[in-house]
């Protein structure tokens, strides 16, 4: 290989990996019913990557050609030092895009600092506009705080803000049109997500609450004219534009429209496991590499390149059966 040519991360199926999602904590101030059980045990701090270790791993990925990093969790904004970490990652030469996913609970205080730190785009989770339902779905959350956070994020001038809504039959499926209207009124994008069977949950049966993207599109069609667009932000959403507005409506359909063929991403968990696929357990322990050979970025890069060989072809979710994947979404880095 030519000495100055950047290495590329390519898996056995020819897919180029240029997108890393980093979970910087498994902790969260919410307990969303689709994401967590009510009683969760979080990882002891010694098992969580330090901010320095996260920086080093991100640097290795960027040197290997990763162009986009999404910082997520758990709730990333509950981790101390997150703004400095984002600034450091955002200034890495070669990285084009630093983006963040948040539940919005701390955005009212932090949005301006996040924008100043170099975060370009923001995803904010919002499943309902009804305060009681919001409390029921998040178990601990306060809708008004999140709405204030969204307003602060709009004022801070992010390039794009997207809402994420997990849609569950008989819980919030009847609100999809109101959520789109809220997105339009606030010049936001919105993606609807089919619930994935990650980890045991205790408030509902996932097969019974499954609400497919097709049904959402049908529900929306009586109020909005949706036109399919080829826009891609490098993620798994299929996008539509609402006629007469700049907002886009996306559908993330892990069950009804498998998106694995174009998968360009891997995930780093808070405890330093590099997960090669959301729906499989194939992983490599990068924490061991950074702790056994601190500062040896070449060793880290070698481990990451080798990991591409075990990236699975696709996920196989079955919403009607007990989850095969025992880790919850907060431990996965959604
Ligand atoms: N706490 C932040 C938040 O809620 O936006 C970031 C982490 S959260 C795990 C990332 C995304 O995963 C959120 O949009 C959330 O709705 C989604 N999510 C969590 N559990 C899920 C599940 N079982 N199926 C589908 N999406 C899920
Ligand atoms: Fe927390 Fe996000 Fe999971 Fe909700 S979806 S419990 S906000 S990590």
mmCIF file of C-alpha atoms and ligand atoms in Angstrom:
data_model
loop_
_atom_site.group_PDB
_atom_site.id
_atom_site.type_symbol
_atom_site.label_atom_id
_atom_site.label_comp_id
_atom_site.label_asym_id
_atom_site.label_seq_id
_atom_site.Cartn_x
_atom_site.Cartn_y
_atom_site.Cartn_z
ATOM 1 C CA UNK A 1 0.000 0.000 0.000
ATOM 2 C CA UNK A 2 1.279 3.497 -0.816
ATOM 3 C CA UNK A 3 2.649 5.085 2.378
ATOM 4 C CA UNK A 4 0.414 8.180 2.424
ATOM 5 C CA UNK A 5 -2.760 6.588 1.164
ATOM 6 C CA UNK A 6 -5.344 6.547 3.967
ATOM 7 C CA UNK A 7 -6.353 3.054 5.015
ATOM 8 C CA UNK A 8 -9.974 2.226 4.429
ATOM 9 C CA UNK A 9 -12.148 0.056 6.576
ATOM 10 C CA UNK A 10 -13.789 -2.481 4.281
ATOM 11 C CA UNK A 11 -15.670 -5.578 5.372
ATOM 12 C CA UNK A 12 -15.975 -9.009 3.696
ATOM 13 C CA UNK A 13 -19.012 -7.832 1.739
ATOM 14 C CA UNK A 14 -17.250 -4.808 0.249
ATOM 15 C CA UNK A 15 -19.018 -2.306 2.485
ATOM 16 C CA UNK A 16 -16.851 0.677 3.446
ATOM 17 C CA UNK A 17 -17.189 1.644 7.105
ATOM 18 C CA UNK A 18 -16.897 5.408 7.447
ATOM 19 C CA UNK A 19 -19.328 6.094 10.290
ATOM 20 C CA UNK A 20 -18.739 5.428 14.000
ATOM 21 C CA UNK A 21 -21.324 5.709 16.749
ATOM 22 C CA UNK A 22 -19.830 6.151 20.189
ATOM 23 C CA UNK A 23 -21.774 5.517 23.377
ATOM 24 C CA UNK A 24 -20.003 7.580 26.033
ATOM 25 C CA UNK A 25 -22.122 6.315 28.934
ATOM 26 C CA UNK A 26 -24.733 3.623 29.564
ATOM 27 C CA UNK A 27 -26.395 5.850 32.187
ATOM 28 C CA UNK A 28 -29.463 7.943 31.580
ATOM 29 C CA UNK A 29 -31.885 10.200 33.412
ATOM 30 C CA UNK A 30 -34.826 8.533 31.586
ATOM 31 C CA UNK A 31 -35.982 4.919 31.602
ATOM 32 C CA UNK A 32 -37.824 4.684 28.277
ATOM 33 C CA UNK A 33 -40.009 1.584 28.220
ATOM 34 C CA UNK A 34 -38.673 0.317 24.870
ATOM 35 C CA UNK A 35 -35.036 0.904 25.810
ATOM 36 C CA UNK A 36 -34.658 -0.194 29.415
ATOM 37 C CA UNK A 37 -36.202 -2.285 32.142
ATOM 38 C CA UNK A 38 -37.381 -0.329 35.185
ATOM 39 C CA UNK A 39 -34.543 -1.589 37.395
ATOM 40 C CA UNK A 40 -31.328 -1.265 35.512
ATOM 41 C CA UNK A 41 -27.843 -2.049 36.702
ATOM 42 C CA UNK A 42 -25.314 0.274 35.162
ATOM 43 C CA UNK A 43 -21.668 -0.539 34.609
ATOM 44 C CA UNK A 44 -19.175 0.266 37.367
ATOM 45 C CA UNK A 45 -17.132 3.358 36.458
ATOM 46 C CA UNK A 46 -13.877 1.395 36.205
ATOM 47 C CA UNK A 47 -15.358 -0.588 33.320
ATOM 48 C CA UNK A 48 -16.327 2.502 31.355
ATOM 49 C CA UNK A 49 -13.839 4.003 28.930
ATOM 50 C CA UNK A 50 -12.244 7.201 30.218
ATOM 51 C CA UNK A 51 -12.676 10.339 28.098
ATOM 52 C CA UNK A 52 -9.018 10.044 27.132
ATOM 53 C CA UNK A 53 -9.526 6.457 25.961
ATOM 54 C CA UNK A 54 -12.563 7.520 23.933
ATOM 55 C CA UNK A 55 -10.526 10.301 22.287
ATOM 56 C CA UNK A 56 -7.735 7.884 21.381
ATOM 57 C CA UNK A 57 -10.121 5.341 19.865
ATOM 58 C CA UNK A 58 -11.928 8.053 17.885
ATOM 59 C CA UNK A 59 -8.598 9.327 16.595
ATOM 60 C CA UNK A 60 -7.674 5.829 15.403
ATOM 61 C CA UNK A 61 -10.976 5.567 13.542
ATOM 62 C CA UNK A 62 -10.593 8.977 11.915
ATOM 63 C CA UNK A 63 -7.081 8.070 10.790
ATOM 64 C CA UNK A 64 -8.649 4.945 9.267
ATOM 65 C CA UNK A 65 -11.001 7.009 7.137
ATOM 66 C CA UNK A 66 -14.058 7.470 9.348
ATOM 67 C CA UNK A 67 -15.770 10.698 8.263
ATOM 68 C CA UNK A 68 -18.702 10.872 10.618
ATOM 69 C CA UNK A 69 -18.941 10.287 14.368
ATOM 70 C CA UNK A 70 -22.181 10.255 16.330
ATOM 71 C CA UNK A 71 -21.870 10.626 20.095
ATOM 72 C CA UNK A 72 -24.692 8.892 21.934
ATOM 73 C CA UNK A 73 -25.447 6.790 24.990
ATOM 74 C CA UNK A 74 -27.289 6.211 27.359
ATOM 75 C CA UNK A 75 -27.781 9.938 27.606
ATOM 76 C CA UNK A 76 -24.493 11.495 26.479
ATOM 77 C CA UNK A 77 -25.200 14.832 28.151
ATOM 78 C CA UNK A 78 -25.178 13.276 31.650
ATOM 79 C CA UNK A 79 -21.467 12.486 31.287
ATOM 80 C CA UNK A 80 -19.149 15.078 32.873
ATOM 81 C CA UNK A 81 -16.679 16.546 30.397
ATOM 82 C CA UNK A 82 -18.842 15.814 27.359
ATOM 83 C CA UNK A 83 -18.480 19.327 25.864
ATOM 84 C CA UNK A 84 -14.661 19.195 25.957
ATOM 85 C CA UNK A 85 -14.728 15.694 24.512
ATOM 86 C CA UNK A 86 -16.943 16.842 21.647
ATOM 87 C CA UNK A 87 -14.677 19.801 20.926
ATOM 88 C CA UNK A 88 -11.656 17.483 20.743
ATOM 89 C CA UNK A 89 -13.362 14.963 18.490
ATOM 90 C CA UNK A 90 -14.836 17.704 16.290
ATOM 91 C CA UNK A 91 -11.401 19.185 15.623
ATOM 92 C CA UNK A 92 -9.813 15.919 14.445
ATOM 93 C CA UNK A 93 -8.416 16.466 10.928
ATOM 94 C CA UNK A 94 -10.295 14.341 8.391
ATOM 95 C CA UNK A 95 -13.575 14.142 10.283
ATOM 96 C CA UNK A 96 -16.377 15.796 8.274
ATOM 97 C CA UNK A 97 -19.253 15.522 10.665
ATOM 98 C CA UNK A 98 -19.730 15.372 14.413
ATOM 99 C CA UNK A 99 -23.319 14.713 15.421
ATOM 100 C CA UNK A 100 -25.081 13.936 18.688
ATOM 101 C CA UNK A 101 -28.172 12.028 19.811
ATOM 102 C CA UNK A 102 -29.842 13.216 23.019
ATOM 103 C CA UNK A 103 -33.092 12.830 24.910
ATOM 104 C CA UNK A 104 -33.192 16.634 25.164
ATOM 105 C CA UNK A 105 -33.477 16.848 28.939
ATOM 106 C CA UNK A 106 -30.336 18.981 29.325
ATOM 107 C CA UNK A 107 -30.349 20.838 26.048
ATOM 108 C CA UNK A 108 -31.910 23.990 27.472
ATOM 109 C CA UNK A 109 -28.660 24.575 29.399
ATOM 110 C CA UNK A 110 -26.202 22.959 26.992
ATOM 111 C CA UNK A 111 -27.317 23.539 23.391
ATOM 112 C CA UNK A 112 -25.261 26.694 22.786
ATOM 113 C CA UNK A 113 -22.086 25.082 24.208
ATOM 114 C CA UNK A 114 -22.583 21.993 22.058
ATOM 115 C CA UNK A 115 -22.928 24.072 18.922
ATOM 116 C CA UNK A 116 -19.832 26.086 19.853
ATOM 117 C CA UNK A 117 -17.948 22.813 20.433
ATOM 118 C CA UNK A 118 -18.492 21.867 16.773
ATOM 119 C CA UNK A 119 -21.562 19.608 16.836
ATOM 120 C CA UNK A 120 -23.201 20.105 13.441
ATOM 121 C CA UNK A 121 -26.438 18.161 13.655
ATOM 122 C CA UNK A 122 -28.559 16.974 16.507
ATOM 123 C CA UNK A 123 -31.035 14.123 16.910
ATOM 124 C CA UNK A 124 -33.510 14.567 19.739
ATOM 125 C CA UNK A 125 -35.850 11.804 20.879
ATOM 126 C CA UNK A 126 -39.507 12.780 21.177
ATOM 127 C CA UNK A 127 -42.205 10.077 21.129
ATOM 128 C CA UNK A 128 -45.258 12.073 22.189
ATOM 129 C CA UNK A 129 -46.538 15.619 22.759
ATOM 130 C CA UNK A 130 -48.769 14.575 25.657
ATOM 131 C CA UNK A 131 -47.090 15.311 29.031
ATOM 132 C CA UNK A 132 -48.714 12.340 30.821
ATOM 133 C CA UNK A 133 -47.886 9.945 28.014
ATOM 134 C CA UNK A 134 -44.352 11.345 27.964
ATOM 135 C CA UNK A 135 -43.974 10.528 31.637
ATOM 136 C CA UNK A 136 -45.421 7.068 31.071
ATOM 137 C CA UNK A 137 -43.081 6.259 28.161
ATOM 138 C CA UNK A 138 -39.913 7.698 29.697
ATOM 139 C CA UNK A 139 -40.911 6.798 33.296
ATOM 140 C CA UNK A 140 -38.980 9.820 34.664
ATOM 141 C CA UNK A 141 -39.008 12.492 31.943
ATOM 142 C CA UNK A 142 -40.623 15.929 31.843
ATOM 143 C CA UNK A 143 -41.987 16.913 28.416
ATOM 144 C CA UNK A 144 -41.699 20.667 28.997
ATOM 145 C CA UNK A 145 -37.968 20.393 29.722
ATOM 146 C CA UNK A 146 -37.472 18.591 26.411
ATOM 147 C CA UNK A 147 -39.571 21.148 24.520
ATOM 148 C CA UNK A 148 -37.464 23.909 26.114
ATOM 149 C CA UNK A 149 -34.379 21.960 25.021
ATOM 150 C CA UNK A 150 -35.646 21.777 21.443
ATOM 151 C CA UNK A 151 -36.270 25.546 21.455
ATOM 152 C CA UNK A 152 -32.733 26.153 22.777
ATOM 153 C CA UNK A 153 -31.295 23.873 20.109
ATOM 154 C CA UNK A 154 -33.149 25.778 17.380
ATOM 155 C CA UNK A 155 -31.818 29.065 18.743
ATOM 156 C CA UNK A 156 -28.251 27.688 18.845
ATOM 157 C CA UNK A 157 -28.161 27.316 15.043
ATOM 158 C CA UNK A 158 -27.457 23.641 14.355
ATOM 159 C CA UNK A 159 -27.358 22.811 10.638
ATOM 160 C CA UNK A 160 -30.205 20.348 11.075
ATOM 161 C CA UNK A 161 -32.210 19.023 13.978
ATOM 162 C CA UNK A 162 -34.079 15.745 13.668
ATOM 163 C CA UNK A 163 -36.614 14.276 16.033
ATOM 164 C CA UNK A 164 -36.604 10.510 16.598
ATOM 165 C CA UNK A 165 -39.829 8.796 17.617
ATOM 166 C CA UNK A 166 -40.120 5.105 18.439
ATOM 167 C CA UNK A 167 -43.671 4.183 17.453
ATOM 168 C CA UNK A 168 -45.622 1.651 19.498
ATOM 169 C CA UNK A 169 -49.110 0.411 18.708
ATOM 170 C CA UNK A 170 -51.714 1.629 21.209
ATOM 171 C CA UNK A 171 -49.138 3.747 23.054
ATOM 172 C CA UNK A 172 -48.268 6.574 20.662
ATOM 173 C CA UNK A 173 -49.118 5.379 17.115
ATOM 174 C CA UNK A 174 -52.138 7.709 16.927
ATOM 175 C CA UNK A 175 -49.816 10.708 17.441
ATOM 176 C CA UNK A 176 -47.642 10.342 14.353
ATOM 177 C CA UNK A 177 -49.435 13.076 12.367
ATOM 178 C CA UNK A 178 -49.263 15.508 15.308
ATOM 179 C CA UNK A 179 -45.555 14.813 15.649
ATOM 180 C CA UNK A 180 -45.022 15.553 11.941
ATOM 181 C CA UNK A 181 -47.007 18.789 12.333
ATOM 182 C CA UNK A 182 -44.810 19.743 15.305
ATOM 183 C CA UNK A 183 -41.717 19.059 13.174
ATOM 184 C CA UNK A 184 -43.085 21.227 10.337
ATOM 185 C CA UNK A 185 -44.038 24.070 12.681
ATOM 186 C CA UNK A 186 -40.516 24.084 14.110
ATOM 187 C CA UNK A 187 -38.563 23.499 10.849
ATOM 188 C CA UNK A 188 -37.292 20.120 12.059
ATOM 189 C CA UNK A 189 -36.905 16.728 10.407
ATOM 190 C CA UNK A 190 -38.440 13.670 12.019
ATOM 191 C CA UNK A 191 -37.746 9.924 11.819
ATOM 192 C CA UNK A 192 -40.075 7.196 12.958
ATOM 193 C CA UNK A 193 -38.382 4.074 14.286
ATOM 194 C CA UNK A 194 -39.700 0.516 14.497
ATOM 195 C CA UNK A 195 -38.931 -0.840 17.958
ATOM 196 C CA UNK A 196 -36.037 -3.303 18.030
ATOM 197 C CA UNK A 197 -35.851 -6.330 20.331
ATOM 198 C CA UNK A 198 -32.723 -5.339 22.238
ATOM 199 C CA UNK A 199 -32.637 -6.478 25.873
ATOM 200 C CA UNK A 200 -35.554 -7.536 28.082
ATOM 201 C CA UNK A 201 -38.218 -4.907 28.751
ATOM 202 C CA UNK A 202 -40.917 -5.280 31.361
ATOM 203 C CA UNK A 203 -43.871 -3.028 30.462
ATOM 204 C CA UNK A 204 -45.044 -4.461 27.140
ATOM 205 C CA UNK A 205 -44.768 -7.318 24.703
ATOM 206 C CA UNK A 206 -42.778 -6.086 21.734
ATOM 207 C CA UNK A 207 -44.609 -8.248 19.198
ATOM 208 C CA UNK A 208 -47.934 -6.776 20.279
ATOM 209 C CA UNK A 209 -46.742 -3.168 20.177
ATOM 210 C CA UNK A 210 -45.041 -3.512 16.778
ATOM 211 C CA UNK A 211 -46.275 -0.787 14.418
ATOM 212 C CA UNK A 212 -44.714 -1.010 10.932
ATOM 213 C CA UNK A 213 -43.481 1.951 8.916
ATOM 214 C CA UNK A 214 -46.034 1.224 6.167
ATOM 215 C CA UNK A 215 -48.857 1.747 8.637
ATOM 216 C CA UNK A 216 -47.336 5.063 9.742
ATOM 217 C CA UNK A 217 -47.041 6.239 6.133
ATOM 218 C CA UNK A 218 -50.668 5.264 5.554
ATOM 219 C CA UNK A 219 -51.756 7.189 8.678
ATOM 220 C CA UNK A 220 -49.813 10.259 7.560
ATOM 221 C CA UNK A 221 -51.171 10.225 4.031
ATOM 222 C CA UNK A 222 -54.557 11.631 5.062
ATOM 223 C CA UNK A 223 -52.899 14.843 6.322
ATOM 224 C CA UNK A 224 -49.642 15.169 4.393
ATOM 225 C CA UNK A 225 -48.383 14.666 0.876
ATOM 226 C CA UNK A 226 -45.137 12.704 1.285
ATOM 227 C CA UNK A 227 -42.759 12.461 -1.664
ATOM 228 C CA UNK A 228 -39.905 9.953 -1.568
ATOM 229 C CA UNK A 229 -36.480 11.576 -1.870
ATOM 230 C CA UNK A 230 -33.052 10.110 -2.382
ATOM 231 C CA UNK A 231 -31.541 12.206 0.466
ATOM 232 C CA UNK A 232 -29.235 10.240 2.647
ATOM 233 C CA UNK A 233 -27.469 11.373 5.764
ATOM 234 C CA UNK A 234 -25.448 8.171 5.882
ATOM 235 C CA UNK A 235 -27.901 6.561 8.276
ATOM 236 C CA UNK A 236 -30.596 3.884 7.885
ATOM 237 C CA UNK A 237 -33.571 6.250 7.335
ATOM 238 C CA UNK A 238 -35.586 6.205 4.090
ATOM 239 C CA UNK A 239 -36.640 9.844 3.580
ATOM 240 C CA UNK A 240 -39.717 11.619 2.299
ATOM 241 C CA UNK A 241 -40.263 15.335 1.896
ATOM 242 C CA UNK A 242 -43.504 16.894 3.017
ATOM 243 C CA UNK A 243 -44.851 18.819 0.042
ATOM 244 C CA UNK A 244 -44.634 22.550 0.654
ATOM 245 C CA UNK A 245 -42.039 22.363 3.448
ATOM 246 C CA UNK A 246 -38.307 21.884 3.915
ATOM 247 C CA UNK A 247 -38.839 19.198 6.572
ATOM 248 C CA UNK A 248 -38.138 15.541 5.871
ATOM 249 C CA UNK A 249 -39.865 12.539 7.328
ATOM 250 C CA UNK A 250 -37.717 9.430 7.707
ATOM 251 C CA UNK A 251 -38.535 5.817 8.454
ATOM 252 C CA UNK A 252 -36.094 3.489 10.183
ATOM 253 C CA UNK A 253 -37.518 0.057 9.518
ATOM 254 C CA UNK A 254 -35.294 -2.710 10.879
ATOM 255 C CA UNK A 255 -38.142 -5.223 10.494
ATOM 256 C CA UNK A 256 -40.072 -4.184 7.411
ATOM 257 C CA UNK A 257 -37.231 -2.830 5.221
ATOM 258 C CA UNK A 258 -33.872 -4.277 6.155
ATOM 259 C CA UNK A 259 -31.128 -1.674 5.610
ATOM 260 C CA UNK A 260 -28.065 -3.893 6.137
ATOM 261 C CA UNK A 261 -26.957 -3.926 2.478
ATOM 262 C CA UNK A 262 -25.848 -0.307 2.722
ATOM 263 C CA UNK A 263 -24.537 -0.497 6.303
ATOM 264 C CA UNK A 264 -21.536 1.810 6.698
ATOM 265 C CA UNK A 265 -21.302 1.948 10.480
ATOM 266 C CA UNK A 266 -19.974 0.300 13.614
ATOM 267 C CA UNK A 267 -20.540 1.107 17.278
ATOM 268 C CA UNK A 268 -18.274 1.609 20.252
ATOM 269 C CA UNK A 269 -20.010 0.762 23.534
ATOM 270 C CA UNK A 270 -19.365 2.660 26.742
ATOM 271 C CA UNK A 271 -17.278 -0.251 28.022
ATOM 272 C CA UNK A 272 -15.098 -0.240 24.926
ATOM 273 C CA UNK A 273 -16.545 -3.102 22.908
ATOM 274 C CA UNK A 274 -16.511 -2.470 19.182
ATOM 275 C CA UNK A 275 -19.862 -3.829 17.984
ATOM 276 C CA UNK A 276 -19.856 -4.733 14.332
ATOM 277 C CA UNK A 277 -23.659 -4.968 14.028
ATOM 278 C CA UNK A 278 -26.604 -3.655 16.021
ATOM 279 C CA UNK A 279 -28.413 -6.989 15.850
ATOM 280 C CA UNK A 280 -25.535 -9.416 16.455
ATOM 281 C CA UNK A 281 -23.013 -9.935 19.219
ATOM 282 C CA UNK A 282 -19.865 -9.943 17.043
ATOM 283 C CA UNK A 283 -17.470 -7.601 18.819
ATOM 284 C CA UNK A 284 -13.869 -6.805 19.632
ATOM 285 C CA UNK A 285 -12.625 -5.576 23.009
ATOM 286 C CA UNK A 286 -10.895 -2.267 22.225
ATOM 287 C CA UNK A 287 -10.706 -1.338 25.911
ATOM 288 C CA UNK A 288 -8.266 -4.185 26.423
ATOM 289 C CA UNK A 289 -6.121 -2.861 23.565
ATOM 290 C CA UNK A 290 -6.038 0.744 24.856
ATOM 291 C CA UNK A 291 -5.403 -0.377 28.442
ATOM 292 C CA UNK A 292 -2.733 -2.971 27.668
ATOM 293 C CA UNK A 293 -0.922 -0.792 25.133
ATOM 294 C CA UNK A 294 -1.718 2.783 26.195
ATOM 295 C CA UNK A 295 -0.815 5.373 23.563
ATOM 296 C CA UNK A 296 -0.110 2.693 20.924
ATOM 297 C CA UNK A 297 -2.436 3.933 18.207
ATOM 298 C CA UNK A 298 -0.934 1.529 15.663
ATOM 299 C CA UNK A 299 -2.041 -1.473 17.761
ATOM 300 C CA UNK A 300 -5.505 0.003 18.013
ATOM 301 C CA UNK A 301 -5.721 0.572 14.271
ATOM 302 C CA UNK A 302 -4.597 -2.976 13.619
ATOM 303 C CA UNK A 303 -7.343 -4.328 15.908
ATOM 304 C CA UNK A 304 -9.964 -2.152 14.170
ATOM 305 C CA UNK A 305 -8.905 -3.196 10.668
ATOM 306 C CA UNK A 306 -8.956 -6.876 11.726
ATOM 307 C CA UNK A 307 -12.440 -6.430 13.227
ATOM 308 C CA UNK A 308 -13.886 -5.665 9.791
ATOM 309 C CA UNK A 309 -13.486 -9.361 8.970
ATOM 310 C CA UNK A 310 -16.161 -10.319 11.494
ATOM 311 C CA UNK A 311 -18.783 -7.726 10.549
ATOM 312 C CA UNK A 312 -21.906 -9.830 9.908
ATOM 313 C CA UNK A 313 -23.867 -9.525 6.685
ATOM 314 C CA UNK A 314 -27.151 -8.573 8.364
ATOM 315 C CA UNK A 315 -29.276 -8.568 11.488
ATOM 316 C CA UNK A 316 -32.070 -11.106 12.035
ATOM 317 C CA UNK A 317 -34.614 -9.580 14.386
ATOM 318 C CA UNK A 318 -37.775 -11.422 15.369
ATOM 319 C CA UNK A 319 -40.037 -9.035 17.240
ATOM 320 C CA UNK A 320 -42.379 -11.854 18.253
ATOM 321 C CA UNK A 321 -39.794 -13.885 20.154
ATOM 322 C CA UNK A 322 -37.798 -13.262 23.307
ATOM 323 C CA UNK A 323 -34.788 -11.088 22.450
ATOM 324 C CA UNK A 324 -31.685 -12.965 21.407
ATOM 325 C CA UNK A 325 -29.659 -9.813 21.973
ATOM 326 C CA UNK A 326 -29.525 -9.312 25.714
ATOM 327 C CA UNK A 327 -27.913 -5.884 25.736
ATOM 328 C CA UNK A 328 -30.312 -2.953 25.940
ATOM 329 C CA UNK A 329 -30.206 -0.027 23.515
ATOM 330 C CA UNK A 330 -28.595 2.218 26.149
ATOM 331 C CA UNK A 331 -25.672 -0.209 26.281
ATOM 332 C CA UNK A 332 -25.560 -0.442 22.507
ATOM 333 C CA UNK A 333 -25.338 3.192 21.467
ATOM 334 C CA UNK A 334 -28.387 3.916 19.318
HETATM 335 N N1 LIG B 1 -30.545 8.944 25.200
HETATM 336 C C1 LIG B 1 -30.462 9.418 23.868
HETATM 337 C C2 LIG B 1 -31.814 9.427 23.207
HETATM 338 O O1 LIG B 1 -32.752 8.858 23.738
HETATM 339 O O2 LIG B 1 -31.917 10.051 22.147
HETATM 340 C C3 LIG B 1 -29.459 8.662 23.021
HETATM 341 C C4 LIG B 1 -29.405 7.176 23.167
HETATM 342 S S1 LIG B 1 -30.860 6.293 22.655
HETATM 343 C C5 LIG B 1 -30.390 4.633 22.988
HETATM 344 C C6 LIG B 1 -30.776 6.480 20.902
HETATM 345 C C7 LIG B 1 -32.034 6.204 20.130
HETATM 346 O O3 LIG B 1 -32.372 4.830 20.266
HETATM 347 C C8 LIG B 1 -33.249 6.989 20.605
HETATM 348 O O4 LIG B 1 -33.805 7.685 19.512
HETATM 349 C C9 LIG B 1 -34.195 5.926 21.100
HETATM 350 O O5 LIG B 1 -35.516 6.275 20.857
HETATM 351 C C10 LIG B 1 -33.775 4.716 20.300
HETATM 352 N N2 LIG B 1 -34.115 3.435 20.931
HETATM 353 C C11 LIG B 1 -33.901 3.027 22.195
HETATM 354 N N3 LIG B 1 -34.327 1.762 22.383
HETATM 355 C C12 LIG B 1 -34.819 1.338 21.195
HETATM 356 C C13 LIG B 1 -35.389 0.114 20.726
HETATM 357 N N4 LIG B 1 -35.539 -0.936 21.520
HETATM 358 N N5 LIG B 1 -35.784 0.065 19.439
HETATM 359 C C14 LIG B 1 -35.628 1.123 18.600
HETATM 360 N N6 LIG B 1 -35.085 2.295 18.976
HETATM 361 C C15 LIG B 1 -34.684 2.407 20.254
HETATM 362 FE FE1 LIG B 2 -32.322 6.991 27.960
HETATM 363 FE FE2 LIG B 2 -32.305 7.350 25.346
HETATM 364 FE FE3 LIG B 2 -32.715 4.905 26.364
HETATM 365 FE FE4 LIG B 2 -34.588 6.740 26.653
HETATM 366 S S1 LIG B 2 -33.866 5.899 24.709
HETATM 367 S S2 LIG B 2 -33.807 5.394 28.273
HETATM 368 S S3 LIG B 2 -33.431 8.565 26.858
HETATM 369 S S4 LIG B 2 -30.863 6.071 26.517
#
